[in-house]
PDB file of C-alpha atoms and ligand atoms in Angstrom:
ATOM      1  CA  MET A   4     -45.679 -25.681 -79.157  1.00 97.00           C
ATOM      2  CA  GLU A   5     -49.433 -25.894 -79.247  1.00 98.00           C
ATOM      3  CA  LEU A   6     -52.528 -23.816 -79.888  1.00 98.00           C
ATOM      4  CA  ASN A   7     -55.672 -24.013 -77.802  1.00 98.00           C
ATOM      5  CA  ILE A   8     -58.598 -23.384 -80.103  1.00 98.00           C
ATOM      6  CA  CYS A   9     -62.133 -22.600 -79.034  1.00 98.00           C
ATOM      7  CA  HIS A  10     -64.965 -23.585 -81.371  1.00 98.00           C
ATOM      8  CA  LEU A  11     -67.961 -21.535 -80.276  1.00 98.00           C
ATOM      9  CA  TYR A  12     -71.454 -23.008 -80.834  1.00 98.00           C
ATOM     10  CA  PRO A  13     -70.171 -25.871 -83.067  1.00 97.00           C
ATOM     11  CA  ASP A  14     -73.513 -27.691 -82.903  1.00 96.00           C
ATOM     12  CA  ILE A  15     -75.615 -24.664 -83.871  1.00 96.00           C
ATOM     13  CA  LEU A  16     -73.429 -22.513 -86.134  1.00 96.00           C
ATOM     14  CA  ASN A  17     -72.110 -24.907 -88.758  1.00 91.00           C
ATOM     15  CA  LEU A  18     -73.345 -24.078 -92.242  1.00 92.00           C
ATOM     16  CA  TYR A  19     -71.835 -25.361 -95.490  1.00 91.00           C
ATOM     17  CA  GLY A  20     -69.012 -27.224 -93.806  1.00 90.00           C
ATOM     18  CA  ASP A  21     -67.772 -24.392 -91.588  1.00 96.00           C
ATOM     19  CA  ARG A  22     -66.344 -27.038 -89.240  1.00 96.00           C
ATOM     20  CA  GLY A  23     -63.861 -27.764 -92.022  1.00 97.00           C
ATOM     21  CA  ASN A  24     -61.999 -24.654 -90.901  1.00 98.00           C
ATOM     22  CA  ILE A  25     -61.283 -26.268 -87.563  1.00 98.00           C
ATOM     23  CA  LEU A  26     -60.163 -29.524 -89.217  1.00 98.00           C
ATOM     24  CA  CYS A  27     -57.934 -27.573 -91.592  1.00 98.00           C
ATOM     25  CA  MET A  28     -56.248 -25.527 -88.849  1.00 98.00           C
ATOM     26  CA  LYS A  29     -55.739 -28.624 -86.692  1.00 98.00           C
ATOM     27  CA  LYS A  30     -54.182 -30.579 -89.573  1.00 98.00           C
ATOM     28  CA  ARG A  31     -51.935 -27.753 -90.725  1.00 98.00           C
ATOM     29  CA  LEU A  32     -50.603 -27.421 -87.190  1.00 98.00           C
ATOM     30  CA  GLU A  33     -50.134 -31.162 -86.720  1.00 98.00           C
ATOM     31  CA  TRP A  34     -48.360 -31.552 -90.081  1.00 98.00           C
ATOM     32  CA  ARG A  35     -45.790 -29.132 -88.686  1.00 98.00           C
ATOM     33  CA  GLY A  36     -45.441 -30.925 -85.374  1.00 98.00           C
ATOM     34  CA  ILE A  37     -47.444 -28.281 -83.498  1.00 98.00           C
ATOM     35  CA  GLY A  38     -50.165 -29.437 -81.110  1.00 98.00           C
ATOM     36  CA  ALA A  39     -53.798 -28.385 -81.515  1.00 98.00           C
ATOM     37  CA  ASN A  40     -56.398 -28.730 -78.784  1.00 98.00           C
ATOM     38  CA  VAL A  41     -59.959 -27.922 -79.758  1.00 98.00           C
ATOM     39  CA  ASP A  42     -62.580 -27.168 -77.101  1.00 98.00           C
ATOM     40  CA  GLU A  43     -66.209 -26.878 -78.035  1.00 98.00           C
ATOM     41  CA  VAL A  44     -68.231 -24.284 -76.133  1.00 98.00           C
ATOM     42  CA  SER A  45     -71.965 -24.179 -76.713  1.00 98.00           C
ATOM     43  CA  VAL A  46     -75.222 -23.089 -75.074  1.00 98.00           C
ATOM     44  CA  GLY A  47     -75.100 -23.024 -71.280  1.00 98.00           C
ATOM     45  CA  GLN A  48     -71.321 -23.522 -71.152  1.00 98.00           C
ATOM     46  CA  ARG A  49     -68.902 -20.898 -69.883  1.00 98.00           C
ATOM     47  CA  LEU A  50     -66.621 -19.221 -72.364  1.00 98.00           C
ATOM     48  CA  GLU A  51     -63.319 -18.580 -70.602  1.00 98.00           C
ATOM     49  CA  ALA A  52     -61.656 -16.820 -73.492  1.00 98.00           C
ATOM     50  CA  LYS A  53     -58.316 -16.380 -71.706  1.00 97.00           C
ATOM     51  CA  LYS A  54     -57.774 -20.163 -71.918  1.00 98.00           C
ATOM     52  CA  TYR A  55     -57.547 -19.959 -75.698  1.00 98.00           C
ATOM     53  CA  ASP A  56     -55.145 -18.797 -78.392  1.00 98.00           C
ATOM     54  CA  LEU A  57     -57.681 -18.706 -81.207  1.00 98.00           C
ATOM     55  CA  LEU A  58     -61.431 -18.573 -81.446  1.00 98.00           C
ATOM     56  CA  PHE A  59     -63.673 -19.791 -84.275  1.00 98.00           C
ATOM     57  CA  ILE A  60     -67.366 -19.055 -84.911  1.00 98.00           C
ATOM     58  CA  GLY A  61     -69.214 -20.477 -87.901  1.00 98.00           C
ATOM     59  CA  GLY A  62     -72.352 -19.341 -89.675  1.00 97.00           C
ATOM     60  CA  GLY A  63     -76.034 -19.881 -88.989  1.00 95.00           C
ATOM     61  CA  GLN A  64     -79.389 -18.850 -90.315  1.00 95.00           C
ATOM     62  CA  ASP A  65     -81.478 -16.066 -88.796  1.00 95.00           C
ATOM     63  CA  PHE A  66     -83.389 -18.693 -86.780  1.00 94.00           C
ATOM     64  CA  GLU A  67     -80.276 -20.047 -85.047  1.00 95.00           C
ATOM     65  CA  GLN A  68     -78.968 -16.551 -84.411  1.00 95.00           C
ATOM     66  CA  GLU A  69     -82.234 -15.576 -82.709  1.00 95.00           C
ATOM     67  CA  VAL A  70     -82.201 -18.780 -80.642  1.00 96.00           C
ATOM     68  CA  LEU A  71     -78.681 -17.987 -79.432  1.00 97.00           C
ATOM     69  CA  LEU A  72     -79.430 -14.440 -78.280  1.00 96.00           C
ATOM     70  CA  PRO A  73     -80.210 -15.208 -74.607  1.00 97.00           C
ATOM     71  CA  ASP A  74     -77.095 -17.376 -74.295  1.00 98.00           C
ATOM     72  CA  LEU A  75     -74.848 -14.854 -75.980  1.00 97.00           C
ATOM     73  CA  ARG A  76     -75.985 -11.984 -73.813  1.00 95.00           C
ATOM     74  CA  GLY A  77     -74.065 -11.246 -70.602  1.00 95.00           C
ATOM     75  CA  GLU A  78     -70.982 -13.286 -69.800  1.00 96.00           C
ATOM     76  CA  LYS A  79     -70.219 -14.609 -73.308  1.00 98.00           C
ATOM     77  CA  THR A  80     -70.593 -11.117 -74.791  1.00 98.00           C
ATOM     78  CA  GLU A  81     -68.215  -9.653 -72.198  1.00 98.00           C
ATOM     79  CA  GLU A  82     -65.675 -12.450 -72.744  1.00 98.00           C
ATOM     80  CA  LEU A  83     -65.805 -11.988 -76.517  1.00 98.00           C
ATOM     81  CA  LYS A  84     -65.428  -8.224 -76.352  1.00 98.00           C
ATOM     82  CA  ALA A  85     -62.498  -8.442 -73.948  1.00 98.00           C
ATOM     83  CA  ALA A  86     -60.809 -11.132 -76.047  1.00 98.00           C
ATOM     84  CA  VAL A  87     -61.133  -9.119 -79.246  1.00 98.00           C
ATOM     85  CA  GLU A  88     -59.765  -5.968 -77.576  1.00 98.00           C
ATOM     86  CA  ASP A  89     -56.909  -8.030 -76.144  1.00 98.00           C
ATOM     87  CA  GLY A  90     -55.893  -9.082 -79.664  1.00 98.00           C
ATOM     88  CA  MET A  91     -57.168 -12.642 -79.631  1.00 98.00           C
ATOM     89  CA  PRO A  92     -57.198 -14.028 -83.188  1.00 98.00           C
ATOM     90  CA  VAL A  93     -60.819 -14.716 -84.100  1.00 98.00           C
ATOM     91  CA  LEU A  94     -62.079 -16.266 -87.315  1.00 98.00           C
ATOM     92  CA  ALA A  95     -65.785 -15.641 -87.806  1.00 98.00           C
ATOM     93  CA  ILE A  96     -67.927 -16.751 -90.736  1.00 98.00           C
ATOM     94  CA  CYS A  97     -71.181 -15.211 -91.984  1.00 98.00           C
ATOM     95  CA  GLY A  98     -73.729 -15.553 -89.133  1.00 98.00           C
ATOM     96  CA  GLY A  99     -70.796 -15.635 -86.688  1.00 98.00           C
ATOM     97  CA  TYR A 100     -69.387 -12.504 -88.319  1.00 98.00           C
ATOM     98  CA  GLN A 101     -72.746 -10.764 -87.903  1.00 98.00           C
ATOM     99  CA  MET A 102     -72.892 -11.843 -84.244  1.00 98.00           C
ATOM    100  CA  LEU A 103     -69.576 -10.157 -83.485  1.00 98.00           C
ATOM    101  CA  GLY A 104     -71.186  -6.925 -84.661  1.00 98.00           C
ATOM    102  CA  GLN A 105     -73.521  -4.469 -82.964  1.00 98.00           C
ATOM    103  CA  TYR A 106     -76.823  -5.700 -84.257  1.00 98.00           C
ATOM    104  CA  TYR A 107     -78.711  -7.477 -86.988  1.00 97.00           C
ATOM    105  CA  LYS A 108     -82.106  -6.270 -88.053  1.00 97.00           C
ATOM    106  CA  THR A 109     -83.565  -9.187 -89.998  1.00 93.00           C
ATOM    107  CA  TRP A 110     -85.519  -8.695 -93.236  1.00 91.00           C
ATOM    108  CA  ASP A 111     -88.752  -9.448 -91.329  1.00 91.00           C
ATOM    109  CA  GLY A 112     -88.070  -6.839 -88.677  1.00 91.00           C
ATOM    110  CA  VAL A 113     -86.554  -8.795 -85.773  1.00 91.00           C
ATOM    111  CA  GLN A 114     -83.974  -6.703 -83.923  1.00 94.00           C
ATOM    112  CA  CYS A 115     -81.074  -8.907 -82.742  1.00 95.00           C
ATOM    113  CA  ASP A 116     -78.683  -7.000 -80.507  1.00 97.00           C
ATOM    114  CA  PHE A 117     -75.396  -8.838 -80.755  1.00 97.00           C
ATOM    115  CA  THR A 118     -72.065  -8.523 -78.935  1.00 98.00           C
ATOM    116  CA  GLY A 119     -70.677  -5.275 -80.338  1.00 98.00           C
ATOM    117  CA  ALA A 120     -67.190  -6.773 -80.254  1.00 98.00           C
ATOM    118  CA  LEU A 121     -66.841  -5.386 -83.788  1.00 98.00           C
ATOM    119  CA  ASP A 122     -68.131  -2.009 -84.915  1.00 98.00           C
ATOM    120  CA  VAL A 123     -70.234  -3.351 -87.776  1.00 98.00           C
ATOM    121  CA  CYS A 124     -73.989  -3.670 -88.185  1.00 98.00           C
ATOM    122  CA  THR A 125     -76.169  -5.794 -90.408  1.00 98.00           C
ATOM    123  CA  VAL A 126     -79.528  -5.090 -91.967  1.00 98.00           C
ATOM    124  CA  GLY A 127     -81.577  -7.845 -93.595  1.00 97.00           C
ATOM    125  CA  SER A 128     -82.844  -7.432 -97.142  1.00 96.00           C
ATOM    126  CA  LYS A 129     -85.258  -9.343 -99.365  1.00 94.00           C
ATOM    127  CA  GLN A 130     -82.336 -10.056-101.694  1.00 93.00           C
ATOM    128  CA  ARG A 131     -80.486 -13.321-101.078  1.00 96.00           C
ATOM    129  CA  MET A 132     -76.821 -12.959-101.863  1.00 98.00           C
ATOM    130  CA  ILE A 133     -75.877 -16.465-102.849  1.00 98.00           C
ATOM    131  CA  GLY A 134     -73.221 -18.237-104.869  1.00 97.00           C
ATOM    132  CA  ASN A 135     -69.530 -18.850-105.236  1.00 97.00           C
ATOM    133  CA  TYR A 136     -67.626 -15.597-104.933  1.00 98.00           C
ATOM    134  CA  MET A 137     -64.137 -14.160-104.878  1.00 98.00           C
ATOM    135  CA  PHE A 138     -62.439 -11.206-103.229  1.00 98.00           C
ATOM    136  CA  THR A 139     -59.023  -9.798-102.558  1.00 98.00           C
ATOM    137  CA  CYS A 140     -57.144 -10.048 -99.298  1.00 98.00           C
ATOM    138  CA  ASP A 141     -55.350  -6.713 -99.486  1.00 98.00           C
ATOM    139  CA  GLU A 142     -52.966  -7.404 -96.607  1.00 97.00           C
ATOM    140  CA  LEU A 143     -51.641 -10.594 -98.155  1.00 98.00           C
ATOM    141  CA  GLY A 144     -51.956  -9.509-101.782  1.00 98.00           C
ATOM    142  CA  CYS A 145     -53.905 -12.613-102.746  1.00 98.00           C
ATOM    143  CA  GLU A 146     -57.376 -13.668-103.857  1.00 98.00           C
ATOM    144  CA  VAL A 147     -59.802 -15.594-101.689  1.00 98.00           C
ATOM    145  CA  VAL A 148     -62.486 -17.935-103.066  1.00 98.00           C
ATOM    146  CA  GLY A 149     -65.569 -18.980-101.140  1.00 97.00           C
ATOM    147  CA  PHE A 150     -69.304 -19.482-101.053  1.00 97.00           C
ATOM    148  CA  GLU A 151     -71.740 -16.911 -99.694  1.00 98.00           C
ATOM    149  CA  ASN A 152     -75.412 -17.183 -98.775  1.00 98.00           C
ATOM    150  CA  HIS A 153     -76.914 -14.361 -96.760  1.00 98.00           C
ATOM    151  CA  SER A 154     -79.691 -11.829 -96.767  1.00 97.00           C
ATOM    152  CA  GLY A 155     -77.963  -9.641 -94.196  1.00 98.00           C
ATOM    153  CA  LYS A 156     -76.079  -6.620 -95.545  1.00 98.00           C
ATOM    154  CA  THR A 157     -73.160  -5.675 -93.330  1.00 98.00           C
ATOM    155  CA  TYR A 158     -71.742  -2.162 -93.056  1.00 98.00           C
ATOM    156  CA  LEU A 159     -68.398  -1.386 -91.432  1.00 98.00           C
ATOM    157  CA  GLY A 160     -67.958   1.293 -88.776  1.00 98.00           C
ATOM    158  CA  ASP A 161     -64.928   3.559 -88.436  1.00 94.00           C
ATOM    159  CA  GLY A 162     -61.854   1.687 -87.333  1.00 94.00           C
ATOM    160  CA  VAL A 163     -62.913  -1.559 -88.983  1.00 98.00           C
ATOM    161  CA  ARG A 164     -61.371  -2.187 -92.371  1.00 98.00           C
ATOM    162  CA  PRO A 165     -62.480  -4.678 -95.001  1.00 98.00           C
ATOM    163  CA  ILE A 166     -60.456  -7.764 -95.869  1.00 98.00           C
ATOM    164  CA  GLY A 167     -60.578  -6.607 -99.451  1.00 98.00           C
ATOM    165  CA  LYS A 168     -62.604  -5.893-102.559  1.00 98.00           C
ATOM    166  CA  VAL A 169     -65.196  -8.135-104.183  1.00 98.00           C
ATOM    167  CA  LEU A 170     -64.051  -9.514-107.544  1.00 98.00           C
ATOM    168  CA  ALA A 171     -67.131 -11.682-108.193  1.00 98.00           C
ATOM    169  CA  GLY A 172     -70.325 -11.977-106.127  1.00 98.00           C
ATOM    170  CA  TYR A 173     -71.734  -9.699-103.421  1.00 98.00           C
ATOM    171  CA  GLY A 174     -69.531  -9.574-100.278  1.00 98.00           C
ATOM    172  CA  ASN A 175     -70.566  -7.518 -97.258  1.00 98.00           C
ATOM    173  CA  ASN A 176     -73.633  -5.902 -98.766  1.00 98.00           C
ATOM    174  CA  GLY A 177     -73.578  -6.051-102.568  1.00 98.00           C
ATOM    175  CA  GLU A 178     -73.323  -2.257-102.635  1.00 98.00           C
ATOM    176  CA  ASP A 179     -69.920  -0.896-101.647  1.00 98.00           C
ATOM    177  CA  GLY A 180     -67.797  -3.625-103.256  1.00 98.00           C
ATOM    178  CA  LEU A 181     -66.156  -4.579 -99.962  1.00 98.00           C
ATOM    179  CA  GLU A 182     -65.853  -7.924 -98.239  1.00 98.00           C
ATOM    180  CA  GLY A 183     -65.190  -8.969 -94.666  1.00 98.00           C
ATOM    181  CA  ALA A 184     -63.924  -7.142 -91.630  1.00 98.00           C
ATOM    182  CA  ARG A 185     -60.506  -6.782 -90.035  1.00 98.00           C
ATOM    183  CA  TYR A 186     -60.107  -5.300 -86.580  1.00 98.00           C
ATOM    184  CA  LYS A 187     -57.100  -6.104 -84.368  1.00 98.00           C
ATOM    185  CA  ASN A 188     -56.742  -9.867 -84.920  1.00 98.00           C
ATOM    186  CA  VAL A 189     -60.317 -10.519 -86.015  1.00 98.00           C
ATOM    187  CA  PHE A 190     -60.748 -11.963 -89.490  1.00 98.00           C
ATOM    188  CA  ALA A 191     -64.453 -11.960 -90.287  1.00 98.00           C
ATOM    189  CA  THR A 192     -65.921 -12.943 -93.632  1.00 98.00           C
ATOM    190  CA  TYR A 193     -69.065 -14.139 -95.391  1.00 98.00           C
ATOM    191  CA  SER A 194     -67.049 -16.950 -96.902  1.00 98.00           C
ATOM    192  CA  HIS A 195     -68.299 -20.464 -96.221  1.00 96.00           C
ATOM    193  CA  GLY A 196     -66.992 -23.223 -98.326  1.00 86.00           C
ATOM    194  CA  SER A 197     -65.153 -24.167 -96.076  1.00 93.00           C
ATOM    195  CA  LEU A 198     -62.956 -21.111 -96.296  1.00 97.00           C
ATOM    196  CA  LEU A 199     -59.555 -22.353 -95.127  1.00 98.00           C
ATOM    197  CA  PRO A 200     -58.982 -25.661 -96.987  1.00 97.00           C
ATOM    198  CA  LYS A 201     -59.147 -23.929-100.362  1.00 96.00           C
ATOM    199  CA  ASN A 202     -57.386 -20.777 -99.194  1.00 98.00           C
ATOM    200  CA  PRO A 203     -54.264 -22.139 -97.474  1.00 98.00           C
ATOM    201  CA  GLN A 204     -52.603 -18.727 -97.428  1.00 98.00           C
ATOM    202  CA  ILE A 205     -55.399 -17.422 -95.212  1.00 98.00           C
ATOM    203  CA  ALA A 206     -55.208 -20.518 -93.009  1.00 98.00           C
ATOM    204  CA  ASP A 207     -51.490 -19.996 -92.407  1.00 98.00           C
ATOM    205  CA  PHE A 208     -51.945 -16.271 -91.856  1.00 98.00           C
ATOM    206  CA  ILE A 209     -54.424 -16.941 -89.035  1.00 98.00           C
ATOM    207  CA  LEU A 210     -52.279 -19.686 -87.505  1.00 98.00           C
ATOM    208  CA  LYS A 211     -49.173 -17.525 -87.720  1.00 98.00           C
ATOM    209  CA  THR A 212     -50.979 -14.655 -85.997  1.00 98.00           C
ATOM    210  CA  ALA A 213     -52.012 -16.929 -83.135  1.00 98.00           C
ATOM    211  CA  LEU A 214     -48.553 -18.525 -82.823  1.00 98.00           C
ATOM    212  CA  ALA A 215     -46.782 -15.165 -82.927  1.00 98.00           C
ATOM    213  CA  ARG A 216     -49.027 -13.790 -80.194  1.00 98.00           C
ATOM    214  CA  LYS A 217     -48.192 -16.772 -77.981  1.00 98.00           C
ATOM    215  CA  TYR A 218     -44.572 -17.561 -78.825  1.00 98.00           C
ATOM    216  CA  GLY A 219     -43.233 -14.591 -80.784  1.00 98.00           C
ATOM    217  CA  ALA A 220     -42.836 -14.090 -84.523  1.00 96.00           C
ATOM    218  CA  MET A 221     -41.902 -17.196 -86.494  1.00 95.00           C
ATOM    219  CA  GLU A 222     -41.906 -18.686 -89.968  1.00 95.00           C
ATOM    220  CA  LEU A 223     -44.136 -21.672 -90.655  1.00 97.00           C
ATOM    221  CA  LYS A 224     -42.697 -24.754 -92.330  1.00 96.00           C
ATOM    222  CA  PRO A 225     -44.042 -24.831 -95.930  1.00 97.00           C
ATOM    223  CA  LEU A 226     -46.504 -27.642 -96.713  1.00 98.00           C
ATOM    224  CA  ASP A 227     -47.333 -29.383 -99.964  1.00 98.00           C
ATOM    225  CA  ASP A 228     -50.399 -27.365-100.928  1.00 98.00           C
ATOM    226  CA  SER A 229     -50.740 -28.674-104.477  1.00 98.00           C
ATOM    227  CA  LEU A 230     -54.271 -30.070-103.966  1.00 97.00           C
ATOM    228  CA  GLU A 231     -55.441 -26.991-102.072  1.00 97.00           C
ATOM    229  CA  THR A 232     -53.965 -24.706-104.710  1.00 97.00           C
ATOM    230  CA  ALA A 233     -55.597 -26.714-107.509  1.00 98.00           C
ATOM    231  CA  ALA A 234     -59.017 -26.346-105.819  1.00 97.00           C
ATOM    232  CA  HIS A 235     -58.399 -22.633-105.280  1.00 97.00           C
ATOM    233  CA  ASP A 236     -57.236 -22.013-108.835  1.00 98.00           C
ATOM    234  CA  TYR A 237     -60.100 -23.984-110.367  1.00 97.00           C
ATOM    235  CA  MET A 238     -62.696 -21.826-108.605  1.00 97.00           C
ATOM    236  CA  LYS A 239     -60.760 -18.671-109.398  1.00 97.00           C
ATOM    237  CA  LYS A 240     -60.777 -19.589-113.093  1.00 97.00           C
ATOM    238  CA  ARG A 241     -64.510 -20.407-113.046  1.00 96.00           C
ATOM    239  CA  LEU A 242     -65.346 -17.090-111.407  1.00 96.00           C
ATOM    240  CA  SER A 243     -63.054 -15.098-113.700  1.00 93.00           C
ATOM    241  CA  GLU A 244     -64.771 -16.544-116.780  1.00 90.00           C
ATOM    242  CA  LYS A 245     -68.276 -15.524-115.618  1.00 71.00           C
TER     243      LYS A 245
HETATM  244  N1  LIG B 305     -78.588 -15.360 -91.174  1.00 90.97           N
HETATM  245  C1  LIG B 305     -77.678 -14.626 -91.873  1.00 90.97           C
HETATM  246  C2  LIG B 305     -78.151 -14.031 -93.193  1.00 90.97           C
HETATM  247  O1  LIG B 305     -78.878 -14.660 -93.944  1.00 90.97           O
HETATM  248  C3  LIG B 305     -76.405 -15.452 -92.021  1.00 90.97           C
HETATM  249  C4  LIG B 305     -76.550 -16.664 -92.898  1.00 90.97           C
HETATM  250  C5  LIG B 305     -75.300 -17.513 -92.937  1.00 90.97           C
HETATM  251  O2  LIG B 305     -74.564 -17.658 -91.950  1.00 90.97           O
HETATM  252  N2  LIG B 305     -75.073 -18.122 -94.088  1.00 90.97           N
HETATM  253  O3  LIG B 305     -77.776 -12.944 -93.478  1.00 90.97           O
END
């Protein structure tokens, strides 16, 4: 068994250790005797989404997102949209989350038309939503801890549901109390941190989704998550005491 993972724009979208999500998924697969091949696809390279079982996009500042627009347009946008519709598991963080959406109008008025793979849109504000934060993952009945830093406020369209509710911090927009986006097998969130090492339940959920799509439903061998759980619980406690 193996998963072929695509890391999109690893050299440009990699804020606050987002690459750690790739390392975490790779390790959690290998610890269970499952292979993990990671391909990096960046500017000027073809994205052949059908070759992959899972796709990851990290975060980037407005500047990087604007720089990527010409490369994203056309073939990559079509591949991403088709992959999402086909049920490809996609993990997208912050700037990557915004880029899966329809558009981002930055706080200083730049209109970035993104892929539209997800029916969400983002509008920049003068407010910077920054800090450690926590939200629920309603599907799994657990809490997620992470770090957010964005000025974009994201609003979900019909048919896209949130990952959960904000317990501390801002989330999608600091207004409606919601965080992240779920559509088909897309898991999109503002959570840097990296997200997966300190939220092993989410890591396994994403891996399980990708494995089930390729090989059929299965249970994952449990791992010793005592360190991960300690990191998770520590942040949860800190945020609950605020
Ligand atoms: N540029 C986006 C914003 O500030 C995303 C930033 C990020 O990925 N942390 O809203």
